[in-house]
mmCIF file of C-alpha atoms in Angstrom:
data_model
loop_
_atom_site.group_PDB
_atom_site.id
_atom_site.type_symbol
_atom_site.label_atom_id
_atom_site.label_comp_id
_atom_site.label_asym_id
_atom_site.label_seq_id
_atom_site.Cartn_x
_atom_site.Cartn_y
_atom_site.Cartn_z
ATOM 1 C CA UNK A 1 48.468 97.567 136.539
ATOM 2 C CA UNK A 2 47.131 100.296 134.232
ATOM 3 C CA UNK A 3 47.248 102.903 137.012
ATOM 4 C CA UNK A 4 50.988 103.519 136.559
ATOM 5 C CA UNK A 5 50.859 106.455 134.191
ATOM 6 C CA UNK A 6 47.713 108.020 135.564
ATOM 7 C CA UNK A 7 48.965 111.455 136.347
ATOM 8 C CA UNK A 8 52.506 111.041 134.970
ATOM 9 C CA UNK A 9 53.497 114.704 135.088
ATOM 10 C CA UNK A 10 54.828 115.923 131.752
ATOM 11 C CA UNK A 11 55.831 119.511 131.004
ATOM 12 C CA UNK A 12 55.714 120.938 127.488
ATOM 13 C CA UNK A 13 57.532 124.256 126.983
ATOM 14 C CA UNK A 14 56.948 125.904 123.622
ATOM 15 C CA UNK A 15 56.085 129.413 122.482
ATOM 16 C CA UNK A 16 53.820 127.903 119.798
ATOM 17 C CA UNK A 17 50.271 127.473 121.042
ATOM 18 C CA UNK A 18 49.705 124.849 118.317
ATOM 19 C CA UNK A 19 52.641 122.692 119.457
ATOM 20 C CA UNK A 20 51.633 122.995 123.136
ATOM 21 C CA UNK A 21 48.037 122.057 122.361
ATOM 22 C CA UNK A 22 49.025 119.151 120.067
ATOM 23 C CA UNK A 23 51.420 117.657 122.621
ATOM 24 C CA UNK A 24 48.965 118.206 125.466
ATOM 25 C CA UNK A 25 46.134 116.490 123.564
ATOM 26 C CA UNK A 26 48.292 113.486 122.616
ATOM 27 C CA UNK A 27 49.669 113.082 126.133
ATOM 28 C CA UNK A 28 46.327 113.485 127.923
ATOM 29 C CA UNK A 29 44.861 110.734 125.715
ATOM 30 C CA UNK A 30 47.372 108.277 127.193
ATOM 31 C CA UNK A 31 46.738 109.379 130.764
ATOM 32 C CA UNK A 32 49.427 111.991 131.372
ATOM 33 C CA UNK A 33 48.992 115.051 133.544
ATOM 34 C CA UNK A 34 50.292 117.844 131.306
ATOM 35 C CA UNK A 35 51.678 121.201 132.411
ATOM 36 C CA UNK A 36 52.444 123.719 129.666
ATOM 37 C CA UNK A 37 54.641 126.803 129.632
ATOM 38 C CA UNK A 38 55.073 129.491 126.964
ATOM 39 C CA UNK A 39 58.803 130.078 127.523
ATOM 40 C CA UNK A 40 61.744 129.277 129.772
ATOM 41 C CA UNK A 41 60.877 131.824 132.471
ATOM 42 C CA UNK A 42 57.289 130.592 132.647
ATOM 43 C CA UNK A 43 58.572 126.999 132.796
ATOM 44 C CA UNK A 44 61.123 127.583 135.563
ATOM 45 C CA UNK A 45 58.428 129.066 137.782
ATOM 46 C CA UNK A 46 56.129 126.074 137.144
ATOM 47 C CA UNK A 47 58.765 123.312 137.440
ATOM 48 C CA UNK A 48 59.384 124.061 141.114
ATOM 49 C CA UNK A 49 55.643 123.873 141.824
ATOM 50 C CA UNK A 50 54.714 120.861 139.701
ATOM 51 C CA UNK A 51 57.841 118.628 139.702
ATOM 52 C CA UNK A 52 57.305 117.053 136.242
ATOM 53 C CA UNK A 53 58.835 113.590 135.644
ATOM 54 C CA UNK A 54 59.858 114.550 132.083
ATOM 55 C CA UNK A 55 60.163 117.877 130.247
ATOM 56 C CA UNK A 56 59.839 118.652 126.530
ATOM 57 C CA UNK A 57 61.373 122.022 125.618
ATOM 58 C CA UNK A 58 61.404 123.912 122.330
ATOM 59 C CA UNK A 59 64.795 125.335 121.354
ATOM 60 C CA UNK A 60 63.714 128.540 119.614
ATOM 61 C CA UNK A 61 61.814 130.664 122.148
ATOM 62 C CA UNK A 62 61.847 134.351 123.079
ATOM 63 C CA UNK A 63 63.448 135.605 126.322
ATOM 64 C CA UNK A 64 65.001 132.298 127.462
ATOM 65 C CA UNK A 65 65.671 129.729 124.734
ATOM 66 C CA UNK A 66 65.540 125.955 125.089
ATOM 67 C CA UNK A 67 69.290 125.560 125.576
ATOM 68 C CA UNK A 68 69.343 128.102 128.415
ATOM 69 C CA UNK A 69 66.205 126.589 129.958
ATOM 70 C CA UNK A 70 67.661 123.066 129.792
ATOM 71 C CA UNK A 71 70.969 124.224 131.310
ATOM 72 C CA UNK A 72 69.152 125.933 134.201
ATOM 73 C CA UNK A 73 67.027 122.821 134.859
ATOM 74 C CA UNK A 74 70.059 120.501 134.752
ATOM 75 C CA UNK A 75 72.117 122.807 136.999
ATOM 76 C CA UNK A 76 69.472 122.622 139.722
ATOM 77 C CA UNK A 77 70.233 119.657 142.003
ATOM 78 C CA UNK A 78 66.513 119.003 142.574
ATOM 79 C CA UNK A 79 65.870 118.557 138.840
ATOM 80 C CA UNK A 80 69.161 117.433 137.290
ATOM 81 C CA UNK A 81 67.907 113.842 136.950
ATOM 82 C CA UNK A 82 64.649 114.968 135.268
ATOM 83 C CA UNK A 83 64.805 113.980 131.581
ATOM 84 C CA UNK A 84 64.737 116.986 129.239
ATOM 85 C CA UNK A 85 63.816 116.356 125.603
ATOM 86 C CA UNK A 86 64.687 119.135 123.148
ATOM 87 C CA UNK A 87 62.127 119.970 120.434
ATOM 88 C CA UNK A 88 63.201 121.719 117.261
ATOM 89 C CA UNK A 89 62.160 122.207 113.678
ATOM 90 C CA UNK A 90 65.886 122.087 112.821
ATOM 91 C CA UNK A 91 67.445 118.658 112.438
ATOM 92 C CA UNK A 92 71.059 119.817 112.425
ATOM 93 C CA UNK A 93 74.007 118.029 113.956
ATOM 94 C CA UNK A 94 75.110 121.276 115.606
ATOM 95 C CA UNK A 95 71.731 121.695 117.339
ATOM 96 C CA UNK A 96 71.804 118.125 118.611
ATOM 97 C CA UNK A 97 75.378 118.522 119.870
ATOM 98 C CA UNK A 98 74.561 121.802 121.594
ATOM 99 C CA UNK A 99 71.544 120.114 123.208
ATOM 100 C CA UNK A 100 73.808 117.369 124.581
ATOM 101 C CA UNK A 101 76.263 119.948 125.937
ATOM 102 C CA UNK A 102 73.549 121.663 128.007
ATOM 103 C CA UNK A 103 72.384 118.288 129.312
ATOM 104 C CA UNK A 104 69.377 117.338 127.206
ATOM 105 C CA UNK A 105 68.529 113.645 127.205
ATOM 106 C CA UNK A 106 67.045 113.400 123.720
ATOM 107 C CA UNK A 107 66.237 115.481 120.638
ATOM 108 C CA UNK A 108 62.966 115.333 118.706
ATOM 109 C CA UNK A 109 62.411 117.100 115.406
ATOM 110 C CA UNK A 110 59.102 118.915 114.899
ATOM 111 C CA UNK A 111 56.569 118.028 113.754
ATOM 112 C CA UNK A 112 56.771 114.998 116.020
ATOM 113 C CA UNK A 113 54.429 112.025 115.936
ATOM 114 C CA UNK A 114 52.503 110.506 118.818
ATOM 115 C CA UNK A 115 54.872 107.503 118.583
ATOM 116 C CA UNK A 116 57.956 109.725 118.910
ATOM 117 C CA UNK A 117 56.503 111.562 121.905
ATOM 118 C CA UNK A 118 55.508 108.340 123.678
ATOM 119 C CA UNK A 119 58.775 106.652 122.689
ATOM 120 C CA UNK A 120 60.744 109.448 124.366
ATOM 121 C CA UNK A 121 58.686 109.103 127.544
ATOM 122 C CA UNK A 122 59.037 105.299 127.583
ATOM 123 C CA UNK A 123 62.801 105.609 127.059
ATOM 124 C CA UNK A 124 63.285 107.992 129.994
ATOM 125 C CA UNK A 125 60.448 107.053 132.376
ATOM 126 C CA UNK A 126 60.658 103.238 132.440
ATOM 127 C CA UNK A 127 57.567 102.763 134.640
ATOM 128 C CA UNK A 128 55.360 104.704 132.208
ATOM 129 C CA UNK A 129 52.467 102.605 130.917
ATOM 130 C CA UNK A 130 50.228 104.524 128.515
ATOM 131 C CA UNK A 131 46.502 104.172 128.994
ATOM 132 C CA UNK A 132 44.965 102.762 125.842
ATOM 133 C CA UNK A 133 42.065 104.905 124.640
ATOM 134 C CA UNK A 134 38.752 103.099 124.698
ATOM 135 C CA UNK A 135 37.367 102.874 121.170
#
């Protein structure tokens, strides 16, 4: 039964190396297969190749921001049902509303906890079963 999440493909798009590394470390510990991207353009190229089951995207990024990236993902028929979780250091109502308008499924404020990250995955990928780390 534990094999469910082995290789659950998760994409983390953030221009911050620290955020990418933190999310990747947390997610790999519970058995996810993590793909990272430094910005929206990088992500769009990788999404078509990797077909992630869920995508976490930072809002504030150079070149193509999180809103534009989310809108492009959601406007593509192959990926419109893929959950997109917005990540932002801003906790404003406007940002959350704008995220909803472009089709994001959830909004997490940075810094996020392991529980928040896993909670978002469990909420949008119902068959996800995290692997418990052996202590």
